[in-house]
């Protein structure tokens, strides 16, 4: 079932989770161990991130370096199919522009369609580790909106091979990313919102936000979206902060601010357990306020801390 239909039919605030594919060398059972307890909350969907390959330089015996391509977390499409099969829960693969030609994207979409997956979260992706700025693949999509338009064309039976007449129309429900604190490359929030609106105008049916730790930022973002005419559901993305190191890592990687109260509480924590408790309590506080405000879905980035997320969701639902 499509994410937008889950939202339309909901009688209360829904729950969903985001997971990463297991690292290469691990089995899918590691993912099931992580997800099994979460099934208690009857998630409406589980989204699965996409990780492009990276180039690394490997030192050879003769002292020279060899450029090697490594893909640390393969399997997004098959994991989605496995999740749907194992849990009978809808899975949402993240689709990115980076590293893909349009032809490869089309083939991936055909695979998804054959597997009965009718949701995609459409993203540009970040720059590869060896790039200073995002570079589209030659023959690939440059921005999320370009990828969105490609999915939309397939939804209208238009394939890259022009001689395919009367092509099968896929039926993907498309979500896109939104940034309450602005995407880091955007010159200002207004410009970023203009591009976000163009993604919605091109067919995105809902928005999932970047994580935020201050609910006021989400509420202001929703107000600004509504002011510019974005009317689709805006799903808040939530992640627990569970270590002192993250006080600097999270702002650097995700370009989000942390509230003073959270910084103070985390700075006072003495043990790893104290840090988890601070993160859990903050997540409960954020979730309760958002639930009270009637957001469509609470979407949890479970990443490395499933137990903290589990405890928080248990306290809220
Ligand atoms: P876009 O919407 O293309 O925007 C990128 C930048 O370009 C923005 O600054 C925007 O303002 C600007 N822009 C947009 N359209 C135009 C235009 N037409 N002309 C000029 N400028 C434009 N990354 C992954 O690699 N894998 C994942 O699985 C993944 N999952 C994510 C899930 C969520 C919920 C979020 C919020 C992010 C996720 N990301 C993921 C990270 C995401 O790929 C990066 O934040 C990326 O830098 C931007 O992606 P986007 O889809 O928002 O890009």
mmCIF file of C-alpha atoms and ligand atoms in Angstrom:
data_model
loop_
_atom_site.group_PDB
_atom_site.id
_atom_site.type_symbol
_atom_site.label_atom_id
_atom_site.label_comp_id
_atom_site.label_asym_id
_atom_site.label_seq_id
_atom_site.Cartn_x
_atom_site.Cartn_y
_atom_site.Cartn_z
ATOM 1 C CA UNK A 1 0.000 0.000 0.000
ATOM 2 C CA UNK A 2 1.162 3.520 -0.730
ATOM 3 C CA UNK A 3 2.474 5.741 2.063
ATOM 4 C CA UNK A 4 -0.011 8.443 1.096
ATOM 5 C CA UNK A 5 -2.898 5.959 1.439
ATOM 6 C CA UNK A 6 -1.678 4.940 4.903
ATOM 7 C CA UNK A 7 -1.776 8.617 5.859
ATOM 8 C CA UNK A 8 -5.167 9.276 4.269
ATOM 9 C CA UNK A 9 -6.761 6.271 5.990
ATOM 10 C CA UNK A 10 -5.150 6.848 9.400
ATOM 11 C CA UNK A 11 -7.332 7.510 12.426
ATOM 12 C CA UNK A 12 -4.366 8.469 14.602
ATOM 13 C CA UNK A 13 -0.696 9.404 14.326
ATOM 14 C CA UNK A 14 1.238 6.636 12.531
ATOM 15 C CA UNK A 15 4.699 5.217 13.253
ATOM 16 C CA UNK A 16 7.403 4.354 10.735
ATOM 17 C CA UNK A 17 11.085 3.457 10.870
ATOM 18 C CA UNK A 18 14.132 3.990 8.719
ATOM 19 C CA UNK A 19 16.837 1.337 8.589
ATOM 20 C CA UNK A 20 20.170 0.932 6.852
ATOM 21 C CA UNK A 21 21.072 -2.166 4.829
ATOM 22 C CA UNK A 22 23.481 -4.384 6.793
ATOM 23 C CA UNK A 23 27.183 -3.833 6.174
ATOM 24 C CA UNK A 24 28.609 -6.105 3.498
ATOM 25 C CA UNK A 25 29.680 -9.318 5.227
ATOM 26 C CA UNK A 26 26.676 -9.343 7.580
ATOM 27 C CA UNK A 27 23.513 -11.334 7.119
ATOM 28 C CA UNK A 28 20.000 -9.933 6.851
ATOM 29 C CA UNK A 29 19.267 -11.591 10.205
ATOM 30 C CA UNK A 30 21.141 -8.665 11.821
ATOM 31 C CA UNK A 31 18.458 -6.385 10.397
ATOM 32 C CA UNK A 32 15.629 -8.626 11.564
ATOM 33 C CA UNK A 33 17.083 -8.697 15.089
ATOM 34 C CA UNK A 34 16.978 -4.921 15.015
ATOM 35 C CA UNK A 35 13.454 -4.734 13.560
ATOM 36 C CA UNK A 36 11.691 -7.612 15.351
ATOM 37 C CA UNK A 37 10.932 -5.663 18.564
ATOM 38 C CA UNK A 38 9.699 -2.658 16.524
ATOM 39 C CA UNK A 39 6.900 -4.730 14.982
ATOM 40 C CA UNK A 40 5.033 -4.368 18.284
ATOM 41 C CA UNK A 41 4.261 -0.775 17.181
ATOM 42 C CA UNK A 42 2.736 -1.892 13.867
ATOM 43 C CA UNK A 43 4.766 0.489 11.680
ATOM 44 C CA UNK A 44 2.929 1.660 8.575
ATOM 45 C CA UNK A 45 6.113 1.468 6.552
ATOM 46 C CA UNK A 46 9.837 0.907 6.870
ATOM 47 C CA UNK A 47 12.176 2.900 4.688
ATOM 48 C CA UNK A 48 15.571 1.590 3.640
ATOM 49 C CA UNK A 49 18.438 3.945 2.886
ATOM 50 C CA UNK A 50 20.560 3.753 -0.251
ATOM 51 C CA UNK A 51 24.354 3.901 -0.083
ATOM 52 C CA UNK A 52 26.324 4.571 -3.219
ATOM 53 C CA UNK A 53 29.725 3.044 -3.741
ATOM 54 C CA UNK A 54 32.867 4.885 -2.743
ATOM 55 C CA UNK A 55 36.333 5.024 -4.251
ATOM 56 C CA UNK A 56 39.196 4.295 -1.919
ATOM 57 C CA UNK A 57 42.933 4.112 -2.539
ATOM 58 C CA UNK A 58 44.410 0.775 -1.488
ATOM 59 C CA UNK A 59 48.166 0.511 -0.974
ATOM 60 C CA UNK A 60 49.760 -2.217 -3.097
ATOM 61 C CA UNK A 61 52.856 -4.296 -2.223
ATOM 62 C CA UNK A 62 55.052 -2.150 -4.500
ATOM 63 C CA UNK A 63 54.090 0.994 -2.571
ATOM 64 C CA UNK A 64 51.809 2.406 -5.280
ATOM 65 C CA UNK A 65 48.092 2.943 -4.758
ATOM 66 C CA UNK A 66 45.199 1.327 -6.552
ATOM 67 C CA UNK A 67 41.827 3.060 -6.882
ATOM 68 C CA UNK A 68 39.136 0.579 -5.814
ATOM 69 C CA UNK A 69 35.382 0.872 -5.776
ATOM 70 C CA UNK A 70 33.726 -0.350 -2.564
ATOM 71 C CA UNK A 71 30.068 -0.612 -1.743
ATOM 72 C CA UNK A 72 29.700 -1.028 2.010
ATOM 73 C CA UNK A 73 25.930 -1.421 2.248
ATOM 74 C CA UNK A 74 24.501 -3.025 -0.873
ATOM 75 C CA UNK A 75 21.037 -4.538 -1.211
ATOM 76 C CA UNK A 76 18.445 -1.761 -0.725
ATOM 77 C CA UNK A 77 16.012 -3.178 -3.300
ATOM 78 C CA UNK A 78 16.259 -6.775 -2.132
ATOM 79 C CA UNK A 79 16.047 -5.750 1.529
ATOM 80 C CA UNK A 80 12.791 -3.933 0.797
ATOM 81 C CA UNK A 81 11.403 -7.066 -0.822
ATOM 82 C CA UNK A 82 12.641 -9.165 2.134
ATOM 83 C CA UNK A 83 11.017 -6.808 4.670
ATOM 84 C CA UNK A 84 7.688 -6.919 2.830
ATOM 85 C CA UNK A 85 7.840 -10.675 2.653
ATOM 86 C CA UNK A 86 9.038 -11.246 6.237
ATOM 87 C CA UNK A 87 6.834 -8.729 8.058
ATOM 88 C CA UNK A 88 4.038 -7.931 5.584
ATOM 89 C CA UNK A 89 4.888 -4.262 6.127
ATOM 90 C CA UNK A 90 5.291 -1.790 3.287
ATOM 91 C CA UNK A 91 8.884 -0.936 2.479
ATOM 92 C CA UNK A 92 10.100 2.310 0.976
ATOM 93 C CA UNK A 93 13.431 2.164 -0.838
ATOM 94 C CA UNK A 94 15.402 5.390 -1.021
ATOM 95 C CA UNK A 95 16.349 6.141 -4.613
ATOM 96 C CA UNK A 96 19.223 8.499 -5.311
ATOM 97 C CA UNK A 97 20.579 10.282 -8.388
ATOM 98 C CA UNK A 98 24.254 9.929 -7.454
ATOM 99 C CA UNK A 99 26.098 7.060 -9.118
ATOM 100 C CA UNK A 100 23.221 6.090 -11.430
ATOM 101 C CA UNK A 101 22.581 6.658 -15.105
ATOM 102 C CA UNK A 102 18.945 7.178 -16.051
ATOM 103 C CA UNK A 103 18.969 3.751 -17.676
ATOM 104 C CA UNK A 104 20.149 2.076 -14.477
ATOM 105 C CA UNK A 105 17.478 3.984 -12.578
ATOM 106 C CA UNK A 106 14.824 2.832 -15.003
ATOM 107 C CA UNK A 107 15.927 -0.785 -14.582
ATOM 108 C CA UNK A 108 15.885 -0.413 -10.777
ATOM 109 C CA UNK A 109 12.341 0.981 -10.970
ATOM 110 C CA UNK A 110 11.263 -1.937 -13.138
ATOM 111 C CA UNK A 111 12.746 -4.348 -10.557
ATOM 112 C CA UNK A 112 10.867 -2.554 -7.775
ATOM 113 C CA UNK A 113 7.644 -2.735 -9.725
ATOM 114 C CA UNK A 114 8.083 -6.473 -10.390
ATOM 115 C CA UNK A 115 8.661 -6.973 -6.656
ATOM 116 C CA UNK A 116 5.371 -5.268 -5.817
ATOM 117 C CA UNK A 117 7.028 -2.212 -4.246
ATOM 118 C CA UNK A 118 5.014 0.901 -5.030
ATOM 119 C CA UNK A 119 6.730 3.488 -2.825
ATOM 120 C CA UNK A 120 9.991 5.360 -3.341
ATOM 121 C CA UNK A 121 11.687 8.172 -1.444
ATOM 122 C CA UNK A 122 13.293 10.246 -4.181
ATOM 123 C CA UNK A 123 16.588 11.930 -3.306
ATOM 124 C CA UNK A 124 19.595 13.449 -4.931
ATOM 125 C CA UNK A 125 22.147 11.856 -2.594
ATOM 126 C CA UNK A 126 25.256 13.495 -1.213
ATOM 127 C CA UNK A 127 28.571 14.036 -2.929
ATOM 128 C CA UNK A 128 30.730 10.913 -3.124
ATOM 129 C CA UNK A 129 33.470 10.817 -0.468
ATOM 130 C CA UNK A 130 36.129 11.807 -3.028
ATOM 131 C CA UNK A 131 34.098 14.761 -4.418
ATOM 132 C CA UNK A 132 33.959 18.263 -2.950
ATOM 133 C CA UNK A 133 30.492 18.880 -4.426
ATOM 134 C CA UNK A 134 27.803 16.568 -5.779
ATOM 135 C CA UNK A 135 28.497 15.477 -9.364
ATOM 136 C CA UNK A 136 25.746 13.704 -11.258
ATOM 137 C CA UNK A 137 26.680 10.520 -13.093
ATOM 138 C CA UNK A 138 27.159 11.148 -16.857
ATOM 139 C CA UNK A 139 23.718 10.356 -18.283
ATOM 140 C CA UNK A 140 22.217 10.537 -14.794
ATOM 141 C CA UNK A 141 19.885 12.858 -12.900
ATOM 142 C CA UNK A 142 21.245 16.061 -11.356
ATOM 143 C CA UNK A 143 18.617 16.986 -8.769
ATOM 144 C CA UNK A 144 15.930 15.045 -6.936
ATOM 145 C CA UNK A 145 13.327 16.765 -9.110
ATOM 146 C CA UNK A 146 14.914 15.273 -12.253
ATOM 147 C CA UNK A 147 14.679 11.791 -10.745
ATOM 148 C CA UNK A 148 11.137 12.529 -9.626
ATOM 149 C CA UNK A 149 10.215 13.454 -13.199
ATOM 150 C CA UNK A 150 11.756 10.206 -14.439
ATOM 151 C CA UNK A 151 9.618 8.183 -11.999
ATOM 152 C CA UNK A 152 6.592 10.232 -13.013
ATOM 153 C CA UNK A 153 7.247 9.490 -16.697
ATOM 154 C CA UNK A 154 7.357 5.769 -15.902
ATOM 155 C CA UNK A 155 4.094 6.187 -13.981
ATOM 156 C CA UNK A 156 2.749 7.475 -17.293
ATOM 157 C CA UNK A 157 4.157 4.562 -19.274
ATOM 158 C CA UNK A 158 6.973 6.603 -20.830
ATOM 159 C CA UNK A 159 10.234 4.639 -20.938
ATOM 160 C CA UNK A 160 13.682 5.784 -22.051
ATOM 161 C CA UNK A 161 13.445 3.504 -25.121
ATOM 162 C CA UNK A 162 11.349 5.668 -27.376
ATOM 163 C CA UNK A 163 10.139 2.712 -29.424
ATOM 164 C CA UNK A 164 8.225 1.304 -26.415
ATOM 165 C CA UNK A 165 4.664 2.246 -27.268
ATOM 166 C CA UNK A 166 1.825 1.882 -24.802
ATOM 167 C CA UNK A 167 4.323 0.990 -22.046
ATOM 168 C CA UNK A 168 3.132 -0.430 -18.719
ATOM 169 C CA UNK A 169 2.347 2.382 -16.289
ATOM 170 C CA UNK A 170 4.017 1.925 -12.927
ATOM 171 C CA UNK A 171 2.237 3.317 -9.899
ATOM 172 C CA UNK A 172 4.900 4.650 -7.558
ATOM 173 C CA UNK A 173 3.990 6.926 -4.669
ATOM 174 C CA UNK A 174 6.857 9.389 -4.361
ATOM 175 C CA UNK A 175 8.133 11.065 -1.210
ATOM 176 C CA UNK A 176 10.902 13.649 -1.029
ATOM 177 C CA UNK A 177 13.213 15.139 1.603
ATOM 178 C CA UNK A 178 12.665 18.517 3.291
ATOM 179 C CA UNK A 179 14.983 20.445 5.588
ATOM 180 C CA UNK A 180 13.474 22.437 8.495
ATOM 181 C CA UNK A 181 16.888 24.037 9.032
ATOM 182 C CA UNK A 182 17.580 24.441 5.278
ATOM 183 C CA UNK A 183 19.588 22.167 3.018
ATOM 184 C CA UNK A 184 23.226 23.110 3.587
ATOM 185 C CA UNK A 185 23.853 24.053 -0.049
ATOM 186 C CA UNK A 186 20.800 26.297 -0.423
ATOM 187 C CA UNK A 187 21.579 30.030 -0.321
ATOM 188 C CA UNK A 188 18.610 30.608 2.004
ATOM 189 C CA UNK A 189 15.496 28.863 3.303
ATOM 190 C CA UNK A 190 13.184 30.657 0.838
ATOM 191 C CA UNK A 191 15.150 29.329 -2.146
ATOM 192 C CA UNK A 192 15.213 25.850 -0.648
ATOM 193 C CA UNK A 193 11.432 26.022 -0.137
ATOM 194 C CA UNK A 194 10.959 27.115 -3.744
ATOM 195 C CA UNK A 195 12.782 23.986 -4.918
ATOM 196 C CA UNK A 196 10.847 21.877 -2.423
ATOM 197 C CA UNK A 197 7.587 23.247 -3.834
ATOM 198 C CA UNK A 198 8.748 22.390 -7.348
ATOM 199 C CA UNK A 199 9.304 18.778 -6.206
ATOM 200 C CA UNK A 200 5.751 18.660 -4.866
ATOM 201 C CA UNK A 201 4.410 20.269 -8.047
ATOM 202 C CA UNK A 202 6.264 17.548 -10.000
ATOM 203 C CA UNK A 203 4.375 14.805 -8.164
ATOM 204 C CA UNK A 204 5.822 14.256 -4.673
ATOM 205 C CA UNK A 205 2.950 13.229 -2.405
ATOM 206 C CA UNK A 206 4.614 13.708 0.969
ATOM 207 C CA UNK A 207 7.771 15.115 2.546
ATOM 208 C CA UNK A 208 10.001 13.461 5.155
ATOM 209 C CA UNK A 209 12.135 15.903 7.088
ATOM 210 C CA UNK A 210 15.748 15.840 7.992
ATOM 211 C CA UNK A 211 16.182 15.145 11.705
ATOM 212 C CA UNK A 212 15.736 18.076 14.074
ATOM 213 C CA UNK A 213 16.058 18.317 17.843
ATOM 214 C CA UNK A 214 13.957 21.418 18.433
ATOM 215 C CA UNK A 215 10.287 20.933 17.537
ATOM 216 C CA UNK A 216 9.869 24.690 17.031
ATOM 217 C CA UNK A 217 12.036 24.330 13.895
ATOM 218 C CA UNK A 218 9.628 21.708 12.500
ATOM 219 C CA UNK A 219 6.513 23.747 13.304
ATOM 220 C CA UNK A 220 8.009 26.889 11.709
ATOM 221 C CA UNK A 221 9.005 24.868 8.652
ATOM 222 C CA UNK A 222 5.492 23.480 8.243
ATOM 223 C CA UNK A 223 4.078 27.019 8.525
ATOM 224 C CA UNK A 224 6.493 28.295 5.872
ATOM 225 C CA UNK A 225 5.683 25.368 3.582
ATOM 226 C CA UNK A 226 1.972 26.098 3.899
ATOM 227 C CA UNK A 227 2.632 29.808 3.178
ATOM 228 C CA UNK A 228 4.306 28.949 -0.141
ATOM 229 C CA UNK A 229 1.506 26.585 -1.107
ATOM 230 C CA UNK A 230 2.969 23.189 -0.160
ATOM 231 C CA UNK A 231 -0.061 21.254 1.049
ATOM 232 C CA UNK A 232 1.198 17.641 1.216
ATOM 233 C CA UNK A 233 1.788 15.830 4.558
ATOM 234 C CA UNK A 234 5.120 16.687 6.183
ATOM 235 C CA UNK A 235 6.468 13.742 8.165
ATOM 236 C CA UNK A 236 8.903 14.627 10.956
ATOM 237 C CA UNK A 237 12.109 12.548 11.004
ATOM 238 C CA UNK A 238 13.407 11.868 14.522
ATOM 239 C CA UNK A 239 16.709 10.499 15.735
ATOM 240 C CA UNK A 240 17.976 10.098 19.298
ATOM 241 C CA UNK A 241 21.210 11.804 20.237
ATOM 242 C CA UNK A 242 23.005 9.315 22.464
ATOM 243 C CA UNK A 243 26.638 10.335 22.915
ATOM 244 C CA UNK A 244 28.741 13.381 23.723
ATOM 245 C CA UNK A 245 30.620 12.894 20.458
ATOM 246 C CA UNK A 246 27.382 13.461 18.530
ATOM 247 C CA UNK A 247 27.182 16.992 19.962
ATOM 248 C CA UNK A 248 29.710 17.952 17.302
ATOM 249 C CA UNK A 249 29.276 15.145 14.757
ATOM 250 C CA UNK A 250 25.542 15.608 14.130
ATOM 251 C CA UNK A 251 25.720 19.351 13.380
ATOM 252 C CA UNK A 252 28.730 18.754 11.116
ATOM 253 C CA UNK A 253 27.201 15.916 9.109
ATOM 254 C CA UNK A 254 23.520 16.850 9.092
ATOM 255 C CA UNK A 255 23.741 20.648 9.345
ATOM 256 C CA UNK A 256 21.257 20.931 12.210
ATOM 257 C CA UNK A 257 21.421 22.921 15.460
ATOM 258 C CA UNK A 258 21.141 21.379 18.909
ATOM 259 C CA UNK A 259 19.142 23.083 21.678
ATOM 260 C CA UNK A 260 20.997 24.315 24.788
ATOM 261 C CA UNK A 261 19.002 22.120 27.179
ATOM 262 C CA UNK A 262 19.957 18.998 25.233
ATOM 263 C CA UNK A 263 23.624 20.037 25.092
ATOM 264 C CA UNK A 264 23.630 20.726 28.859
ATOM 265 C CA UNK A 265 21.968 17.419 29.738
ATOM 266 C CA UNK A 266 24.309 15.428 27.490
ATOM 267 C CA UNK A 267 27.373 17.259 28.796
ATOM 268 C CA UNK A 268 26.430 16.285 32.379
ATOM 269 C CA UNK A 269 25.976 12.589 31.526
ATOM 270 C CA UNK A 270 28.710 10.452 33.104
ATOM 271 C CA UNK A 271 28.249 6.989 31.608
ATOM 272 C CA UNK A 272 27.094 5.558 28.270
ATOM 273 C CA UNK A 273 23.831 4.564 29.998
ATOM 274 C CA UNK A 274 23.343 8.176 31.171
ATOM 275 C CA UNK A 275 23.855 9.343 27.561
ATOM 276 C CA UNK A 276 21.242 6.863 26.307
ATOM 277 C CA UNK A 277 18.820 8.079 28.990
ATOM 278 C CA UNK A 278 19.306 11.715 27.955
ATOM 279 C CA UNK A 279 18.684 10.809 24.289
ATOM 280 C CA UNK A 280 15.671 8.675 25.160
ATOM 281 C CA UNK A 281 14.050 11.336 27.329
ATOM 282 C CA UNK A 282 14.598 13.999 24.685
ATOM 283 C CA UNK A 283 13.109 11.753 22.014
ATOM 284 C CA UNK A 284 10.076 11.033 24.210
ATOM 285 C CA UNK A 285 9.583 14.754 24.841
ATOM 286 C CA UNK A 286 9.833 15.558 21.108
ATOM 287 C CA UNK A 287 7.572 12.667 20.104
ATOM 288 C CA UNK A 288 4.841 13.482 22.641
ATOM 289 C CA UNK A 289 4.693 17.117 21.568
ATOM 290 C CA UNK A 290 4.589 16.240 17.865
ATOM 291 C CA UNK A 291 1.965 13.553 18.441
ATOM 292 C CA UNK A 292 -0.124 16.018 20.417
ATOM 293 C CA UNK A 293 0.153 18.461 17.502
ATOM 294 C CA UNK A 294 -1.317 15.793 15.203
ATOM 295 C CA UNK A 295 1.574 15.187 12.803
ATOM 296 C CA UNK A 296 0.739 12.504 10.203
ATOM 297 C CA UNK A 297 3.518 10.046 11.087
ATOM 298 C CA UNK A 298 6.405 9.873 13.547
ATOM 299 C CA UNK A 299 9.302 8.557 11.462
ATOM 300 C CA UNK A 300 12.238 7.251 13.496
ATOM 301 C CA UNK A 301 15.796 6.990 12.239
ATOM 302 C CA UNK A 302 16.674 3.844 14.141
ATOM 303 C CA UNK A 303 20.271 3.704 12.833
ATOM 304 C CA UNK A 304 22.561 2.410 15.577
ATOM 305 C CA UNK A 305 20.282 2.775 18.606
ATOM 306 C CA UNK A 306 17.222 0.555 18.198
ATOM 307 C CA UNK A 307 16.807 0.023 21.965
ATOM 308 C CA UNK A 308 16.586 3.760 22.675
ATOM 309 C CA UNK A 309 14.077 4.209 19.852
ATOM 310 C CA UNK A 310 12.099 1.185 21.068
ATOM 311 C CA UNK A 311 11.860 2.584 24.632
ATOM 312 C CA UNK A 312 10.838 6.012 23.357
ATOM 313 C CA UNK A 313 8.122 4.705 21.025
ATOM 314 C CA UNK A 314 6.858 2.424 23.806
ATOM 315 C CA UNK A 315 6.525 5.463 26.072
ATOM 316 C CA UNK A 316 4.614 7.456 23.461
ATOM 317 C CA UNK A 317 2.278 4.945 21.763
HETATM 318 P P1 LIG B 1 17.542 18.165 -3.964
HETATM 319 O O1 LIG B 1 16.113 18.312 -3.703
HETATM 320 O O2 LIG B 1 17.984 17.882 -5.341
HETATM 321 O O3 LIG B 1 18.265 19.470 -3.416
HETATM 322 C C1 LIG B 1 19.690 19.539 -3.327
HETATM 323 C C2 LIG B 1 20.118 21.003 -3.263
HETATM 324 O O4 LIG B 1 19.909 21.616 -4.536
HETATM 325 C C3 LIG B 1 19.333 21.858 -2.274
HETATM 326 O O5 LIG B 1 20.215 22.820 -1.754
HETATM 327 C C4 LIG B 1 18.241 22.509 -3.119
HETATM 328 O O6 LIG B 1 17.836 23.767 -2.587
HETATM 329 C C5 LIG B 1 18.947 22.666 -4.457
HETATM 330 N N1 LIG B 1 18.061 22.474 -5.613
HETATM 331 C C6 LIG B 1 17.027 21.612 -5.743
HETATM 332 N N2 LIG B 1 16.506 21.672 -6.980
HETATM 333 C C7 LIG B 1 17.265 22.570 -7.661
HETATM 334 C C8 LIG B 1 17.238 23.064 -9.006
HETATM 335 N N3 LIG B 1 16.328 22.636 -9.882
HETATM 336 N N4 LIG B 1 18.167 23.981 -9.364
HETATM 337 C C9 LIG B 1 19.097 24.440 -8.482
HETATM 338 N N5 LIG B 1 19.150 24.004 -7.185
HETATM 339 C C10 LIG B 1 18.258 23.080 -6.795
HETATM 340 N N6 LIG B 1 21.279 10.316 1.037
HETATM 341 C C11 LIG B 1 21.684 9.132 0.524
HETATM 342 O O7 LIG B 1 22.720 9.076 -0.140
HETATM 343 N N7 LIG B 1 20.957 7.975 0.725
HETATM 344 C C12 LIG B 1 19.801 7.979 1.430
HETATM 345 O O8 LIG B 1 19.187 6.933 1.596
HETATM 346 C C13 LIG B 1 19.336 9.212 1.981
HETATM 347 N N8 LIG B 1 18.176 9.281 2.681
HETATM 348 C C14 LIG B 1 17.706 10.496 3.124
HETATM 349 C C15 LIG B 1 16.463 10.571 3.766
HETATM 350 C C16 LIG B 1 15.969 11.785 4.240
HETATM 351 C C17 LIG B 1 14.614 11.854 4.910
HETATM 352 C C18 LIG B 1 16.758 12.970 4.103
HETATM 353 C C19 LIG B 1 16.267 14.288 4.632
HETATM 354 C C20 LIG B 1 17.995 12.911 3.453
HETATM 355 C C21 LIG B 1 18.479 11.683 2.960
HETATM 356 N N9 LIG B 1 19.705 11.587 2.277
HETATM 357 C C22 LIG B 1 20.125 10.386 1.766
HETATM 358 C C23 LIG B 1 20.559 12.766 2.139
HETATM 359 C C24 LIG B 1 20.245 13.553 0.853
HETATM 360 O O9 LIG B 1 20.535 12.769 -0.277
HETATM 361 C C25 LIG B 1 21.117 14.812 0.886
HETATM 362 O O10 LIG B 1 20.667 15.684 1.886
HETATM 363 C C26 LIG B 1 21.321 15.528 -0.435
HETATM 364 O O11 LIG B 1 22.396 16.470 -0.257
HETATM 365 C C27 LIG B 1 20.124 16.319 -0.946
HETATM 366 O O12 LIG B 1 19.119 15.502 -1.369
HETATM 367 P P2 LIG B 1 17.699 16.120 -1.841
HETATM 368 O O13 LIG B 1 16.915 14.989 -2.357
HETATM 369 O O14 LIG B 1 17.140 16.937 -0.761
HETATM 370 O O15 LIG B 1 18.216 17.031 -3.055
#
